[in-house]
mmCIF file of C-alpha atoms in Angstrom:
data_model
loop_
_atom_site.group_PDB
_atom_site.id
_atom_site.type_symbol
_atom_site.label_atom_id
_atom_site.label_comp_id
_atom_site.label_asym_id
_atom_site.label_seq_id
_atom_site.Cartn_x
_atom_site.Cartn_y
_atom_site.Cartn_z
ATOM 1 C CA MET A 1 0.119 -0.077 0.366
ATOM 2 C CA ILE A 2 2.351 2.810 0.974
ATOM 3 C CA GLY A 3 4.631 1.714 -2.290
ATOM 4 C CA ALA A 4 1.004 2.419 -4.334
ATOM 5 C CA ILE A 5 0.774 5.627 -2.357
ATOM 6 C CA ALA A 6 3.719 6.752 -3.577
ATOM 7 C CA ALA A 7 3.622 6.249 -6.939
ATOM 8 C CA ALA A 8 0.281 7.471 -7.448
ATOM 9 C CA ILE A 9 1.752 10.938 -5.031
ATOM 10 C CA GLU A 10 4.317 11.592 -7.547
ATOM 11 C CA SER A 11 2.661 10.857 -11.026
ATOM 12 C CA GLN A 12 1.244 13.955 -9.702
ATOM 13 C CA LEU A 13 4.413 16.382 -8.079
ATOM 14 C CA SER A 14 5.923 19.170 -9.277
ATOM 15 C CA HIS A 15 9.071 19.256 -9.697
ATOM 16 C CA GLN A 16 9.555 21.126 -6.785
ATOM 17 C CA TYR A 17 9.253 17.572 -4.465
ATOM 18 C CA TYR A 18 9.698 14.224 -4.801
ATOM 19 C CA VAL A 19 8.630 11.323 -2.506
ATOM 20 C CA GLU A 20 10.852 9.334 -0.081
ATOM 21 C CA VAL A 21 10.509 5.049 0.948
ATOM 22 C CA GLU A 22 12.127 6.663 4.328
ATOM 23 C CA THR A 23 11.860 3.182 7.218
ATOM 24 C CA ARG A 24 11.055 3.278 11.074
ATOM 25 C CA ALA A 25 13.982 0.654 11.895
ATOM 26 C CA TYR A 26 13.716 -1.052 16.101
ATOM 27 C CA ARG A 27 14.173 -3.974 17.581
ATOM 28 C CA SER A 28 10.944 -6.104 19.437
ATOM 29 C CA SER A 29 11.243 -8.509 21.492
ATOM 30 C CA ASP A 30 7.494 -7.647 23.081
ATOM 31 C CA ALA A 31 5.790 -9.970 24.305
ATOM 32 C CA GLY A 32 2.518 -10.194 23.471
ATOM 33 C CA ASP A 33 3.308 -8.144 19.794
ATOM 34 C CA LEU A 34 2.073 -9.295 16.506
ATOM 35 C CA LEU A 35 5.103 -9.051 13.868
ATOM 36 C CA VAL A 36 2.869 -9.756 10.121
ATOM 37 C CA GLY A 37 4.559 -12.366 7.793
ATOM 38 C CA ILE A 38 6.276 -13.457 10.984
ATOM 39 C CA PRO A 39 4.841 -16.906 12.894
ATOM 40 C CA ASP A 40 4.228 -15.772 16.555
ATOM 41 C CA ALA A 41 6.772 -17.057 18.371
ATOM 42 C CA ALA A 42 5.531 -20.137 22.015
ATOM 43 C CA VAL A 43 7.664 -20.326 24.656
ATOM 44 C CA VAL A 44 6.431 -23.684 25.941
ATOM 45 C CA SER A 45 7.629 -26.625 27.903
ATOM 46 C CA LYS A 46 6.838 -29.935 28.067
ATOM 47 C CA ALA A 47 7.183 -32.696 30.295
ATOM 48 C CA VAL A 48 10.231 -35.559 29.090
ATOM 49 C CA ASN A 49 8.048 -39.389 29.481
ATOM 50 C CA GLU A 50 10.688 -41.622 31.355
ATOM 51 C CA PRO A 51 10.747 -45.046 32.423
ATOM 52 C CA SER A 52 7.925 -46.171 34.101
ATOM 53 C CA THR A 53 10.575 -48.033 36.336
ATOM 54 C CA ALA A 54 8.803 -48.130 40.096
ATOM 55 C CA PRO A 55 12.029 -48.237 43.311
ATOM 56 C CA SER A 56 11.935 -49.875 46.599
ATOM 57 C CA LEU A 57 10.891 -47.574 49.461
ATOM 58 C CA GLN A 58 14.721 -48.634 50.275
ATOM 59 C CA ALA A 59 16.525 -47.251 46.838
ATOM 60 C CA GLU A 60 13.954 -43.541 47.230
ATOM 61 C CA SER A 61 15.170 -43.287 50.661
ATOM 62 C CA SER A 62 18.815 -43.857 49.924
ATOM 63 C CA VAL A 63 18.867 -42.695 46.781
ATOM 64 C CA THR A 64 19.095 -38.330 45.230
ATOM 65 C CA THR A 65 17.235 -38.525 41.460
ATOM 66 C CA GLN A 66 19.102 -35.250 39.412
ATOM 67 C CA THR A 67 17.171 -33.076 37.874
ATOM 68 C CA ARG A 68 16.962 -32.552 34.169
ATOM 69 C CA PRO A 69 17.147 -29.926 32.594
ATOM 70 C CA GLU A 70 14.530 -29.347 29.998
ATOM 71 C CA ARG A 71 14.364 -27.550 26.460
ATOM 72 C CA VAL A 72 13.160 -23.928 26.530
ATOM 73 C CA THR A 73 13.271 -21.280 23.770
ATOM 74 C CA LEU A 74 14.067 -17.657 24.483
ATOM 75 C CA PRO A 75 12.079 -14.558 22.626
ATOM 76 C CA MET A 76 15.099 -12.869 20.798
ATOM 77 C CA PRO A 77 14.710 -9.286 19.788
ATOM 78 C CA VAL A 78 13.160 -9.173 16.213
ATOM 79 C CA ALA A 79 14.242 -6.380 13.327
ATOM 80 C CA VAL A 80 10.703 -4.494 12.186
ATOM 81 C CA ASN A 81 11.555 -2.312 9.749
ATOM 82 C CA GLU A 82 8.367 -0.108 8.801
ATOM 83 C CA ARG A 83 7.854 2.134 5.882
ATOM 84 C CA TYR A 84 6.539 5.918 5.420
ATOM 85 C CA LEU A 85 6.503 7.825 3.242
ATOM 86 C CA ASP A 86 7.617 12.032 3.591
ATOM 87 C CA VAL A 87 7.182 14.307 0.668
ATOM 88 C CA ARG A 88 10.166 16.920 0.142
ATOM 89 C CA GLU A 89 11.169 19.914 -1.174
ATOM 90 C CA VAL A 90 13.625 19.062 -4.134
ATOM 91 C CA GLY A 91 16.310 21.588 -2.375
ATOM 92 C CA THR A 92 16.165 21.942 0.862
ATOM 93 C CA ASP A 93 15.048 18.712 0.918
ATOM 94 C CA ALA A 94 12.754 19.473 3.387
ATOM 95 C CA ALA A 95 10.190 17.195 4.812
ATOM 96 C CA VAL A 96 7.541 19.335 3.646
ATOM 97 C CA THR A 97 4.132 16.079 4.407
ATOM 98 C CA VAL A 98 4.186 13.146 6.141
ATOM 99 C CA ILE A 99 1.981 10.109 5.037
ATOM 100 C CA GLU A 100 1.948 6.630 7.364
ATOM 101 C CA VAL A 101 -0.286 3.713 7.253
ATOM 102 C CA LEU A 102 -0.329 2.071 10.523
ATOM 103 C CA SER A 103 0.401 -1.536 10.959
ATOM 104 C CA PRO A 104 -0.391 -3.713 14.151
ATOM 105 C CA LYS A 105 2.308 -2.796 15.984
ATOM 106 C CA ASN A 106 1.947 0.328 15.293
ATOM 107 C CA LYS A 107 -1.798 -0.043 17.050
ATOM 108 C CA ARG A 108 -0.621 -2.760 20.429
ATOM 109 C CA PRO A 109 1.371 -1.837 22.990
ATOM 110 C CA GLY A 110 4.726 -2.461 22.898
ATOM 111 C CA LYS A 111 8.141 -0.346 21.414
ATOM 112 C CA GLY A 112 6.312 -0.305 18.134
ATOM 113 C CA HIS A 113 3.707 1.422 19.299
ATOM 114 C CA ASP A 114 5.963 3.506 21.303
ATOM 115 C CA ALA A 115 8.447 4.636 17.830
ATOM 116 C CA TYR A 116 5.486 5.944 16.360
ATOM 117 C CA THR A 117 3.726 7.981 19.183
ATOM 118 C CA LYS A 118 7.049 9.961 19.166
ATOM 119 C CA LYS A 119 6.902 9.675 15.193
ATOM 120 C CA ARG A 120 4.075 10.968 15.248
ATOM 121 C CA GLU A 121 4.457 13.102 18.222
ATOM 122 C CA ARG A 122 7.068 15.400 16.952
ATOM 123 C CA ALA A 123 5.482 15.434 13.151
ATOM 124 C CA LEU A 124 2.340 17.187 14.975
ATOM 125 C CA ALA A 125 4.638 20.141 16.567
ATOM 126 C CA SER A 126 6.603 20.548 13.327
ATOM 127 C CA ALA A 127 5.922 22.383 10.101
ATOM 128 C CA THR A 128 5.282 19.654 8.197
ATOM 129 C CA HIS A 129 2.509 18.629 7.370
ATOM 130 C CA LEU A 130 0.903 14.176 8.546
ATOM 131 C CA VAL A 131 -1.636 12.554 7.207
ATOM 132 C CA GLU A 132 -2.325 8.829 9.318
ATOM 133 C CA ILE A 133 -4.267 6.268 7.676
ATOM 134 C CA ASP A 134 -5.535 3.347 9.337
ATOM 135 C CA LEU A 135 -7.311 0.702 7.742
ATOM 136 C CA LEU A 136 -6.676 -2.431 10.912
ATOM 137 C CA ARG A 137 -9.924 -2.186 12.751
ATOM 138 C CA GLY A 138 -8.142 -4.468 16.099
ATOM 139 C CA GLY A 139 -5.683 -1.833 18.806
ATOM 140 C CA LYS A 140 -5.766 0.942 20.257
ATOM 141 C CA VAL A 141 -6.928 3.702 18.095
ATOM 142 C CA MET A 142 -4.435 7.187 17.775
ATOM 143 C CA PRO A 143 -5.291 9.567 20.206
ATOM 144 C CA ILE A 144 -7.028 12.966 19.055
ATOM 145 C CA VAL A 145 -9.293 15.058 21.740
ATOM 146 C CA GLY A 146 -12.524 14.275 22.151
ATOM 147 C CA ARG A 147 -14.770 11.483 21.685
ATOM 148 C CA PRO A 148 -13.499 8.849 18.676
ATOM 149 C CA SER A 149 -15.467 7.675 16.616
ATOM 150 C CA PRO A 150 -16.768 3.883 16.626
ATOM 151 C CA ARG A 151 -16.099 3.535 13.159
ATOM 152 C CA ALA A 152 -13.365 0.815 12.008
ATOM 153 C CA TYR A 153 -11.553 2.531 9.974
ATOM 154 C CA ARG A 154 -10.310 6.582 10.266
ATOM 155 C CA ILE A 155 -7.698 9.034 8.275
ATOM 156 C CA LEU A 156 -6.736 11.900 9.984
ATOM 157 C CA VAL A 157 -5.224 14.865 7.760
ATOM 158 C CA SER A 158 -3.138 17.615 10.158
ATOM 159 C CA ARG A 159 -2.670 20.407 8.302
ATOM 160 C CA SER A 160 1.136 22.160 9.927
ATOM 161 C CA ASP A 161 -1.103 25.611 9.359
ATOM 162 C CA GLN A 162 -4.842 24.115 10.503
ATOM 163 C CA ARG A 163 -3.498 22.499 14.498
ATOM 164 C CA PRO A 164 -4.569 22.009 16.689
ATOM 165 C CA GLY A 165 -7.944 21.623 14.161
ATOM 166 C CA ALA A 166 -7.598 18.390 11.347
ATOM 167 C CA ASP A 167 -9.643 16.895 9.217
ATOM 168 C CA LEU A 168 -10.400 12.746 10.605
ATOM 169 C CA TYR A 169 -12.614 10.740 7.234
ATOM 170 C CA ALA A 170 -14.529 7.595 9.453
ATOM 171 C CA LEU A 171 -15.611 4.768 7.596
ATOM 172 C CA SER A 172 -17.490 1.299 8.694
ATOM 173 C CA ARG A 173 -17.009 -1.083 6.765
ATOM 174 C CA GLN A 174 -19.346 -1.342 4.543
ATOM 175 C CA GLN A 175 -17.803 2.374 2.964
ATOM 176 C CA PRO A 176 -15.720 2.551 0.169
ATOM 177 C CA LEU A 177 -12.383 4.671 1.070
ATOM 178 C CA PRO A 178 -12.433 8.083 0.553
ATOM 179 C CA THR A 179 -9.918 10.249 -1.915
ATOM 180 C CA ILE A 180 -7.982 12.524 0.849
ATOM 181 C CA PRO A 181 -6.249 15.170 0.034
ATOM 182 C CA ILE A 182 -1.939 15.681 0.291
ATOM 183 C CA PRO A 183 -1.463 18.903 1.213
ATOM 184 C CA LEU A 184 2.060 20.476 0.275
ATOM 185 C CA LYS A 185 3.395 24.500 1.093
ATOM 186 C CA PRO A 186 0.634 27.248 1.332
ATOM 187 C CA GLU A 187 1.856 28.916 -2.604
ATOM 188 C CA ASP A 188 0.757 24.484 -4.096
ATOM 189 C CA ALA A 189 -2.164 22.963 -4.716
ATOM 190 C CA GLU A 190 -3.127 19.919 -3.020
ATOM 191 C CA LEU A 191 -2.413 16.680 -4.316
ATOM 192 C CA ALA A 192 -5.430 14.115 -4.382
ATOM 193 C CA VAL A 193 -5.126 10.152 -3.604
ATOM 194 C CA ASP A 194 -8.088 7.851 -4.054
ATOM 195 C CA LEU A 195 -7.335 5.365 -1.943
ATOM 196 C CA GLN A 196 -9.796 2.767 -2.702
ATOM 197 C CA SER A 197 -9.230 2.624 -6.243
ATOM 198 C CA LEU A 198 -5.798 1.774 -4.699
ATOM 199 C CA LEU A 199 -6.346 -0.556 -2.477
ATOM 200 C CA ASN A 200 -7.952 -2.436 -5.408
ATOM 201 C CA GLN A 201 -4.725 -2.500 -7.344
ATOM 202 C CA VAL A 202 -3.020 -4.179 -4.146
ATOM 203 C CA TYR A 203 -5.336 -6.998 -3.740
ATOM 204 C CA GLU A 204 -5.259 -7.383 -7.805
ATOM 205 C CA GLU A 205 -1.268 -7.766 -7.616
ATOM 206 C CA ALA A 206 -0.604 -9.498 -5.299
ATOM 207 C CA ARG A 207 -3.310 -12.017 -5.685
ATOM 208 C CA TYR A 208 -5.482 -11.546 -2.481
#
């Protein structure tokens, strides 16, 4: 989805801008974290079937049984790379707009959530626009002031010159995804990205 959005934006950009696919990397071994494409690891202990030899009471009292170790698996840190988009200005390389498609780890407690929350706070405190696309029904929604929408999917467009105000597109599963604006510098017209068409394209290309 990130790649499809990048291509759709790049085809509309003037020579004043370029799209950069950035990577947020961290190592995670948090219990309960969901890694897309990586099976969950479980630590299990299974009793070893011992021969059913019943020693006599005299042998039990005179012989000390040596404890045998159990073979277990440790949760190892896994390298996680999450991609997001920056629309940057040619010449200065300044980030004009950040576009995030939330992953399951962004919405569950752990390092993925912490890393994204810090990135979100930095973006909101800067002159960079933020477009946050949440197409996940599970997990904790990103904070907004007031009562959050109960609908399943949420797309936030936060223009830096209109904060703390922002536009929230809240949709149910039955509604098509909207065409959303991608804000640029004040003197330039916003782009339009048809998310439903891009999602259909991704499903077809990935043979879902």
